[in-house]
Coordinates of C-alpha atoms and ligand atoms in Angstrom, one line a residue:
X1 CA 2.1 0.1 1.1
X2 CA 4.5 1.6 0.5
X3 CA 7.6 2.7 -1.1
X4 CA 8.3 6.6 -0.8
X5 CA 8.1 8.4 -4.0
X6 CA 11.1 10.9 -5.1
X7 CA 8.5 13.8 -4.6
X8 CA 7.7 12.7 -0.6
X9 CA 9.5 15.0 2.1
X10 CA 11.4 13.9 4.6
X11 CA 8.2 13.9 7.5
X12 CA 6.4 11.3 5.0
X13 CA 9.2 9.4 4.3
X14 CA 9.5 8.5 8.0
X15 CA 5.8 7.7 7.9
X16 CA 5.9 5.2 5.0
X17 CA 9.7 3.7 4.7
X18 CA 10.3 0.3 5.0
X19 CA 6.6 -1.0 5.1
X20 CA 6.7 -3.1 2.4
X21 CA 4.0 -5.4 2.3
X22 CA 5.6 -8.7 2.5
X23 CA 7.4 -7.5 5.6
X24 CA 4.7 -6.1 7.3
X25 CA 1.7 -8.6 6.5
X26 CA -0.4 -5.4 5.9
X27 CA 0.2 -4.8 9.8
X28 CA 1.2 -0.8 10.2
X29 CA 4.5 -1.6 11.2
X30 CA 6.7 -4.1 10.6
X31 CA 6.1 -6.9 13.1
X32 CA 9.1 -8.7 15.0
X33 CA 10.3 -11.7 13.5
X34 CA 12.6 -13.7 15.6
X35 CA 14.6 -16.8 13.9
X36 CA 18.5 -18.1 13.8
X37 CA 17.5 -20.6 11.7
X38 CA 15.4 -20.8 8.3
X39 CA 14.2 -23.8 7.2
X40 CA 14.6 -24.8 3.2
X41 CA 11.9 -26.7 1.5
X42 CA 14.0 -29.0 -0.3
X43 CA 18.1 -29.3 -0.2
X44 CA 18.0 -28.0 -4.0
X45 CA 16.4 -24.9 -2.5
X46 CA 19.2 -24.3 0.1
X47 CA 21.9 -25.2 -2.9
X48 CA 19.9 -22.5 -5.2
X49 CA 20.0 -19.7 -1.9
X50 CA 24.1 -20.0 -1.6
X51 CA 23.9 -18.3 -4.7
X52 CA 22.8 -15.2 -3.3
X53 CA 24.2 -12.9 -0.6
X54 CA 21.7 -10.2 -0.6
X55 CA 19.5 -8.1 1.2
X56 CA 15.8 -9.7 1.8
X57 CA 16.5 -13.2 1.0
X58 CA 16.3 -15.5 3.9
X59 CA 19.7 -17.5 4.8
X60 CA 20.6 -17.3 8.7
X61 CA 19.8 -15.4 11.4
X62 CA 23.0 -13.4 10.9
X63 CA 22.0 -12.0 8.0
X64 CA 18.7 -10.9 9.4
X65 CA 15.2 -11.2 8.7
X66 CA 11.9 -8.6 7.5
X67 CA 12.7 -6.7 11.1
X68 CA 15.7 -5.7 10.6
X69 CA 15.5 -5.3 6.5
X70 CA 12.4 -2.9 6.8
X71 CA 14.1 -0.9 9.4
X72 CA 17.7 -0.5 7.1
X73 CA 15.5 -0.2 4.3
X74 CA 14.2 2.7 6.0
X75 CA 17.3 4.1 7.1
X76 CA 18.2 4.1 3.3
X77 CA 15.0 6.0 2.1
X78 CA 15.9 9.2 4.8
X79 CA 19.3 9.3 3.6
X80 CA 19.5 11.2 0.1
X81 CA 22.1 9.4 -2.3
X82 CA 22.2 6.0 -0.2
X83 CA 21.9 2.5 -1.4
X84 CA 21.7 0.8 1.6
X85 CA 22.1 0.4 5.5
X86 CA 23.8 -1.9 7.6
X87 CA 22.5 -1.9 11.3
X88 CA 25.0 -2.6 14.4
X89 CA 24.3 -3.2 17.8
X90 CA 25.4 0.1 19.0
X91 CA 26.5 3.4 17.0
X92 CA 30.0 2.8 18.4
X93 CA 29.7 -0.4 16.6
X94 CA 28.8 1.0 13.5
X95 CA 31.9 3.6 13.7
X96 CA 34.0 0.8 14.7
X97 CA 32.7 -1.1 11.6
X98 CA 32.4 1.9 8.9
X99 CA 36.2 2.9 9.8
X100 CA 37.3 -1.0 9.3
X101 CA 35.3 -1.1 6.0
X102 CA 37.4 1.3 4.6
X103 CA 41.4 0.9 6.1
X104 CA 43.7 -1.5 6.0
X105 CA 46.8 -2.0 7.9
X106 CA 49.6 0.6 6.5
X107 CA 46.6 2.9 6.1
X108 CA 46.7 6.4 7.3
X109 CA 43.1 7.8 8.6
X110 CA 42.7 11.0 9.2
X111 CA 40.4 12.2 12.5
X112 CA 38.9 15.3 13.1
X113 CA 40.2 16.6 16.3
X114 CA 36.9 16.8 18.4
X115 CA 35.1 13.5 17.0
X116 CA 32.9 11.6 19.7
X117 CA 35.6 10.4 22.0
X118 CA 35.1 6.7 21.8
X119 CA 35.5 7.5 17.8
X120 CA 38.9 8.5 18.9
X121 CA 39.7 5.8 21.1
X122 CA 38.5 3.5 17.9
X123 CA 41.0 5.3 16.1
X124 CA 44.3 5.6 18.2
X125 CA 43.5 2.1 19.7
X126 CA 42.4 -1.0 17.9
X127 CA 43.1 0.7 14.9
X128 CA 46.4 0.6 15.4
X129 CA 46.4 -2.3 16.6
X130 CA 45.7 -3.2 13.3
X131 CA 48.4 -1.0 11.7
X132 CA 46.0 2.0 10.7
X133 CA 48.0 5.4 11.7
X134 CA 45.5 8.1 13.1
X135 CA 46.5 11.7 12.1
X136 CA 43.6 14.5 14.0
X137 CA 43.5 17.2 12.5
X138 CA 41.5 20.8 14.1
X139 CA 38.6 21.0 11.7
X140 CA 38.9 24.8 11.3
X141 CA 42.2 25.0 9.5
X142 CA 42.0 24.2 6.2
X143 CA 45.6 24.2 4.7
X144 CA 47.1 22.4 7.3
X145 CA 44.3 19.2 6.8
X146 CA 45.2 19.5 3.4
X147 CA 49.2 19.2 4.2
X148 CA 47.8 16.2 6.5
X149 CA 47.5 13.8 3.8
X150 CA 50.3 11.6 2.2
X151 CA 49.9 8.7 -0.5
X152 CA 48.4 6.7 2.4
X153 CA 46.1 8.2 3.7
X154 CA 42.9 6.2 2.3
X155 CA 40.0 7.6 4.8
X156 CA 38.8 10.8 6.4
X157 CA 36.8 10.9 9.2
X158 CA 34.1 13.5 10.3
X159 CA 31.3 14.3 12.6
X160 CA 29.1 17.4 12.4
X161 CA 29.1 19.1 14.8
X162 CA 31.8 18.4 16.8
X163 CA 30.6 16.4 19.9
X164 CA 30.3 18.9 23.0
X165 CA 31.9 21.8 21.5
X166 CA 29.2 21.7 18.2
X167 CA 31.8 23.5 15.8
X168 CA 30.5 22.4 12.2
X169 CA 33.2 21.6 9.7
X170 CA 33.0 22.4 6.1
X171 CA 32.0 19.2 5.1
X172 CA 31.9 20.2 1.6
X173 CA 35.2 21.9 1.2
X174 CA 36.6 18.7 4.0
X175 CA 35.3 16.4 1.6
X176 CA 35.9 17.4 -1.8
X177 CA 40.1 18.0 -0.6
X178 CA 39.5 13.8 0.4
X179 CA 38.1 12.7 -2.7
X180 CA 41.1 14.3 -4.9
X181 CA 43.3 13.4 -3.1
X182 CA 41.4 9.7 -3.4
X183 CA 40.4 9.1 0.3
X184 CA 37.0 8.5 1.3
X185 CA 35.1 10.5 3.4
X186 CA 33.2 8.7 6.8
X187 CA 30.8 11.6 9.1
X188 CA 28.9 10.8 12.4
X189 CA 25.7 12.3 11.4
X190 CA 23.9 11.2 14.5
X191 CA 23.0 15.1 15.7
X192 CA 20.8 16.0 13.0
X193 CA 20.4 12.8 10.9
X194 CA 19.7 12.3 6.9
X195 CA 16.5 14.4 7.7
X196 CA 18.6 17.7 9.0
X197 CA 21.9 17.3 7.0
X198 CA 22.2 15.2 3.7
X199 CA 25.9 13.7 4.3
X200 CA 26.5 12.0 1.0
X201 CA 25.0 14.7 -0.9
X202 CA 27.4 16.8 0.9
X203 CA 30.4 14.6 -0.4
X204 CA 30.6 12.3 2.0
X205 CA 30.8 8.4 1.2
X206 CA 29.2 6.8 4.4
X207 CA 26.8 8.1 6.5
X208 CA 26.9 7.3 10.3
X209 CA 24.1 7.4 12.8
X210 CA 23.7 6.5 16.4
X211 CA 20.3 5.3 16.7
X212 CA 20.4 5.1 20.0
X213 CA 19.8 8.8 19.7
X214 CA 17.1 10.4 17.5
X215 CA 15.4 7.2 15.9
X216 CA 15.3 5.0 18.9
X217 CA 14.1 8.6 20.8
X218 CA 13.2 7.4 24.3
X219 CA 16.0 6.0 25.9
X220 CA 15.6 2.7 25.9
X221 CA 17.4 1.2 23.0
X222 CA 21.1 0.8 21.7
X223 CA 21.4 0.8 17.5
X224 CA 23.7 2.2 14.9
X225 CA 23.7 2.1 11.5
X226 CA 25.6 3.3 8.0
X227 CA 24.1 4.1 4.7
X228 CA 26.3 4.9 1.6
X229 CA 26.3 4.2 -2.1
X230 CA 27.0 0.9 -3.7
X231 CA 30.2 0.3 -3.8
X232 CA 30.9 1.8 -0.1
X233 CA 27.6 -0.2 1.1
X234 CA 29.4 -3.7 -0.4
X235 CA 32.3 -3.1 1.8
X236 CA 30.1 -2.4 5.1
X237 CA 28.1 -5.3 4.4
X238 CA 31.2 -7.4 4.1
X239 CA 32.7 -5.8 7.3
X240 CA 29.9 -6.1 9.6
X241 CA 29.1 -10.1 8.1
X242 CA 32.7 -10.6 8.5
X243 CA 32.8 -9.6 12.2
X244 CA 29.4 -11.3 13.1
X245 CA 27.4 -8.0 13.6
X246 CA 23.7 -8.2 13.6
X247 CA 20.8 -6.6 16.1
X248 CA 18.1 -8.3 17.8
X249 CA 14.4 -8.1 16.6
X250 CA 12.8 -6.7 19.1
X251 CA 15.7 -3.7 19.6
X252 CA 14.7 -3.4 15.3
X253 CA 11.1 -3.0 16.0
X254 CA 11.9 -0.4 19.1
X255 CA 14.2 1.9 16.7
X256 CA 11.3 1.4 13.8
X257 CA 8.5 2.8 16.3
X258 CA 10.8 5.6 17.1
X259 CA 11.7 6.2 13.2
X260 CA 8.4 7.0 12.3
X261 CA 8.0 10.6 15.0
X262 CA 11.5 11.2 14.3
X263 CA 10.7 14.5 12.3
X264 CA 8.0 15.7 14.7
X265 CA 10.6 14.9 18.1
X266 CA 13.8 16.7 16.1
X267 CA 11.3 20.0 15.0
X268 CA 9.9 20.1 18.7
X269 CA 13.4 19.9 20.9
X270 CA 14.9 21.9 17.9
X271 CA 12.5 25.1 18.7
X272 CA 13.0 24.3 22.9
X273 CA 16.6 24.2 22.0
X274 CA 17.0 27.2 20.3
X275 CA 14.6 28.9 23.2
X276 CA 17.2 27.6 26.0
X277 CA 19.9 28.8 23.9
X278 CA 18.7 31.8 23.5
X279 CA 17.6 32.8 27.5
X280 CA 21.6 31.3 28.1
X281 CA 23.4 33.9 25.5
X282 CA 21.6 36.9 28.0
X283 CA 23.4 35.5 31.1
X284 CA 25.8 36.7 32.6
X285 CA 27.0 33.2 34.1
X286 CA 27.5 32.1 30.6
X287 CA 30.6 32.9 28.7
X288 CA 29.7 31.4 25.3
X289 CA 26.3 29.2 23.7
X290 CA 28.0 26.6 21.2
X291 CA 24.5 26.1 19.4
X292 CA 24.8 25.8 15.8
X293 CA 21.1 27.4 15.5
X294 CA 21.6 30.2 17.2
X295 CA 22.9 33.2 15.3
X296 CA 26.5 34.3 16.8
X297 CA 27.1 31.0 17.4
X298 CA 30.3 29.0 16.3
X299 CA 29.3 27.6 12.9
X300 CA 25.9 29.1 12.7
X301 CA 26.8 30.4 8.9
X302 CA 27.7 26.8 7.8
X303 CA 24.8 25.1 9.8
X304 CA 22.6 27.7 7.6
X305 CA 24.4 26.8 4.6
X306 CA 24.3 23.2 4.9
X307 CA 21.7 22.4 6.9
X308 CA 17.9 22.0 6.8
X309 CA 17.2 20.9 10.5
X310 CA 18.5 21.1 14.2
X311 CA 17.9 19.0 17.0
X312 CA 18.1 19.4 20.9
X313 CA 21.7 19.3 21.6
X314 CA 24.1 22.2 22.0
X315 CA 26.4 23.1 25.3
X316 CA 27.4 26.4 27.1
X317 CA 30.4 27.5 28.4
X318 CA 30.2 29.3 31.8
X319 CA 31.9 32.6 32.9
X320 CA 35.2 31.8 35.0
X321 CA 33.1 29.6 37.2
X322 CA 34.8 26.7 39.1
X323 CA 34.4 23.3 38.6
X324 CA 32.7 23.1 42.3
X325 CA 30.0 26.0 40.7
X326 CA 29.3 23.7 37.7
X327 CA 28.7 20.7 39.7
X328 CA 26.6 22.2 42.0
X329 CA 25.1 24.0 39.2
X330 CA 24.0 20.2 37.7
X331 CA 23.1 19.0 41.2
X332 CA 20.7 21.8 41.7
X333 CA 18.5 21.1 38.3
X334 CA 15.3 19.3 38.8
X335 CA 14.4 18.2 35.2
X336 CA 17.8 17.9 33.5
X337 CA 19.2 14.6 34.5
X338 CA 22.8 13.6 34.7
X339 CA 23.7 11.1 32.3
X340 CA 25.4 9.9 29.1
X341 CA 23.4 9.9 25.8
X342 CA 21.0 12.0 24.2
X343 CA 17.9 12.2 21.7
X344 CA 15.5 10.7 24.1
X345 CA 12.4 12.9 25.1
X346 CA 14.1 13.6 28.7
X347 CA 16.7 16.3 29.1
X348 CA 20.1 15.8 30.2
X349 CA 23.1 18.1 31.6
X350 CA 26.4 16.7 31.1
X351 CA 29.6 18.8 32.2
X352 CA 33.1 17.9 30.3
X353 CA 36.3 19.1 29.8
X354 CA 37.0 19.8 26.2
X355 CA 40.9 20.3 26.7
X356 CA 41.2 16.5 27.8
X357 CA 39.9 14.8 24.6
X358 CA 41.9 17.1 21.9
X359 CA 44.9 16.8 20.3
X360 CA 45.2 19.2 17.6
X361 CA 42.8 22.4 18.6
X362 CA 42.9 24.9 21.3
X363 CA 40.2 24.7 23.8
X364 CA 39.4 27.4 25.0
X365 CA 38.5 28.0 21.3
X366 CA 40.8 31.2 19.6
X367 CA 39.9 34.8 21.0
X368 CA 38.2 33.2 24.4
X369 CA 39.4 34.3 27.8
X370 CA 41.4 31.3 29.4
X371 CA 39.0 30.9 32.6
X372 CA 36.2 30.3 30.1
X373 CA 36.8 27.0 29.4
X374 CA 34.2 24.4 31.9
X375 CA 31.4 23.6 29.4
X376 CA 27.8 22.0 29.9
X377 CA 26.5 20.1 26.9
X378 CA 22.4 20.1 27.8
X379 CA 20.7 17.9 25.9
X380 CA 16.9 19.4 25.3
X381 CA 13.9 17.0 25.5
X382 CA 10.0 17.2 25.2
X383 CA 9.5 19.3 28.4
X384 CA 7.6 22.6 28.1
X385 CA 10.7 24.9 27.1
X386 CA 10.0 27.6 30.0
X387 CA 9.6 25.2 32.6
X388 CA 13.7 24.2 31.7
X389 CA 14.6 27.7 31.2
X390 CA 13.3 28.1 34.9
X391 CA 14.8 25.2 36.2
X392 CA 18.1 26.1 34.6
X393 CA 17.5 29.6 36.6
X394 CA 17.1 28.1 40.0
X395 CA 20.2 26.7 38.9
X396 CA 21.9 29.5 38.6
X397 CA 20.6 31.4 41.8
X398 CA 21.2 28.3 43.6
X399 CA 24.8 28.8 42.8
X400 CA 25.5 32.6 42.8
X401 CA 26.9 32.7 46.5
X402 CA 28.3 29.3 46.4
Ligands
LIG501 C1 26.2 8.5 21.3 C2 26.9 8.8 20.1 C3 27.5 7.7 19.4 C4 27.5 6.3 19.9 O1 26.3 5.7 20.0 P1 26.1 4.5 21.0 O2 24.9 3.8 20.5 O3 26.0 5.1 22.4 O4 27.3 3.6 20.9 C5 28.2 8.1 18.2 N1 28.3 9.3 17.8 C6 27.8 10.4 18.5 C7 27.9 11.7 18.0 C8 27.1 10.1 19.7 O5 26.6 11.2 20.4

């Protein structure tokens, strides 16, 4: 055991990454190995190790240990065109780190408009506290990013989709504008992972997951991590060892148990997803499904074009309801629970208010009627697909006279 081979697909890859044998002591996976301090055999051993800064050499705590190196290792082999991974303690940390990797105070970044709102706090906060200017930008006009950037703009950053309103940018098209105009490119690829959209093969220079999500996969777990090629995955290293980032062992060996039914949970809420959406578009309670697998959807032509997996997440936009309907609407659902987060095997309802956390994009989106605009991102878990569908009914009757 076991390095993946070129050839392996992505559902073996999860199965066999990361188990190298010295890590894992011929155990399945890679045991937790706690330790601040490593001890040295001799001082001319410790002199000889202060030569080297590099990953899978024992040094310090900080700098981890076979855990946390077969888990990033990992990371790496499920992200086409990566080098390496650095972990973080939460994915907000691993944005926070990525962006600080890359800018430096006079920097301009530039933000797509409907980023994961603590992305954009990140970015209009300590950023410029530290004398980075964030510029959002709306995602679907292309001419006006490109007019956007000036000689200091040194980073672009990018999430597909769009957190609660799912629109999927052109990565490509985003991307290759950045790189000749000689910015780097940063996406949150935490919805559907290395496995369901290959960022850097896309054009993109670092690769951003929560793993709190999908690879953790039950809830129970913060984690974040960033993969990119060498010379981006130098400058994360050298970030995150700069500000003291590192994750606990026994949080590691939680996201590594998750990692390896990754595939399996994505495919299953990814087909119950679609399902849900699919009942919702019918209804006549429902204005618009924002589900980048379904067909008629907003982005559902680049999500085909770029993408070669889903997962459970995707929101709905109801028909001139009130904000009193959609909270009742929530309150009445039995197996959707209210909460932050996603990508465990629970489902989750979560109402928000697009208009509130964009700067540069309409909301409602172009060509919608104005009193569409109260949205419910639902998060799809392991349940049997019909039983949701008629929970999100009784919902709905629930709430007809209401
Ligand atoms: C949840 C989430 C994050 C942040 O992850 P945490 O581990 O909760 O900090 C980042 N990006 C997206 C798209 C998310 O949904």
């Amino acid at each position: 055991m076991s390095k993946t081979r070129d050839d392996h697909r992505s559902a073996t890859r999860a199965v066999l990454a990361g188990r190298r044998e010295e890590w894992t002591s011929r155990v399945v996976n890679t045991p937790i190995w706690r330790g601040s301090t490593h001890l040295y055999a001799s001082e001319e051993e410790r002199q000889e190790s202060l030569k080297y800064n590099e990953d899978g050499h024992f040094h310090y705590g900080r700098r981890g240990a076979p855990t946390q190196w077969s888990l990033a290792e990992a990371l790496t082999q499920l992200e086409p065109g990566a080098d390496g991974t650095m972990l973080y303690p939460s994915g907000t940390a691993a944005l926070a780190g990525a962006m600080m990797s890359v800018l430096e105070p006079g920097d301009v970044l530039l933000v797509q408009d409907n980023v994961y709102e603590p992305t954009r706090s990140i970015a209009s906060g300590l950023l410029k506290r530290w004398g980075v200017e964030a510029r959002f930008f709306d995602p679907a006009d292309h001419d006006a990013y490109a007019a956007a950037f000036d000689d200091r703009t040194t980073a672009v950053m990018l999430e597909t989709p769009g957190s609660l309103t799912m629109e999927v940018p052109d990565i490509p098209h985003l991307s290759a504008i950045a790189r000749e105009k000689g910015a780097c490119t940063l996406v949150d690829n935490t919805w559907a992972t290395g496995l369901g959209f290959a960022a850097l093969e896309h054009g993109c220079d670092i690769s951003i997951t929560a793993l709190t999500k999908h690879a953790g996969g039950h809830s129970d777990v913060m984690m974040g991590a960033a993969s990119a090629g060498k010379k981006h995955y130098a400058k994360l290293r050298h970030t995150a060892q700069s500000l003291g980032q590192c994750v606990s062992p026994d949080d590691t060996a939680l996201v590594s148990r998750g990692l390896r039914t990754m595939p399996l949970r994505l495919q299953q809420t990814s087909t119950s997803a679609l399902k849900v959406a699919q009942w919702l578009q019918q209804r006549s309670e429902v204005a618009h499904v924002l589900c980048p697998m379904l067909e008629g959807s907003p982005g559902h032509e680049l999500w085909q074009r770029d993408f070669t997996g889903g997962c459970g997440l995707f929101s709905f936009v109801l028909s001139g309801q009130t904000e009193a309907q959609r909270s009742a609407f929530v309150n009445h659902l039995e197996l959707f629970g209210i909460g932050y987060s996603w990508g465990g095997f629970e489902s989750l309802a979560l109402p928000f208010d697009a208009a509130r956390i964009r700067s540069a994009s309409a909301w409602p989106l172009p060509g919608w009627r104005e009193e569409d605009r109260l949205g419910i991102r639902l998060a799809i878990g392991l349940e049997d697909a019909d039983d949701l569908i008629a929970d999100l009914d009784r919902a709905f009757a629930a709430i007809k006279h209401s």
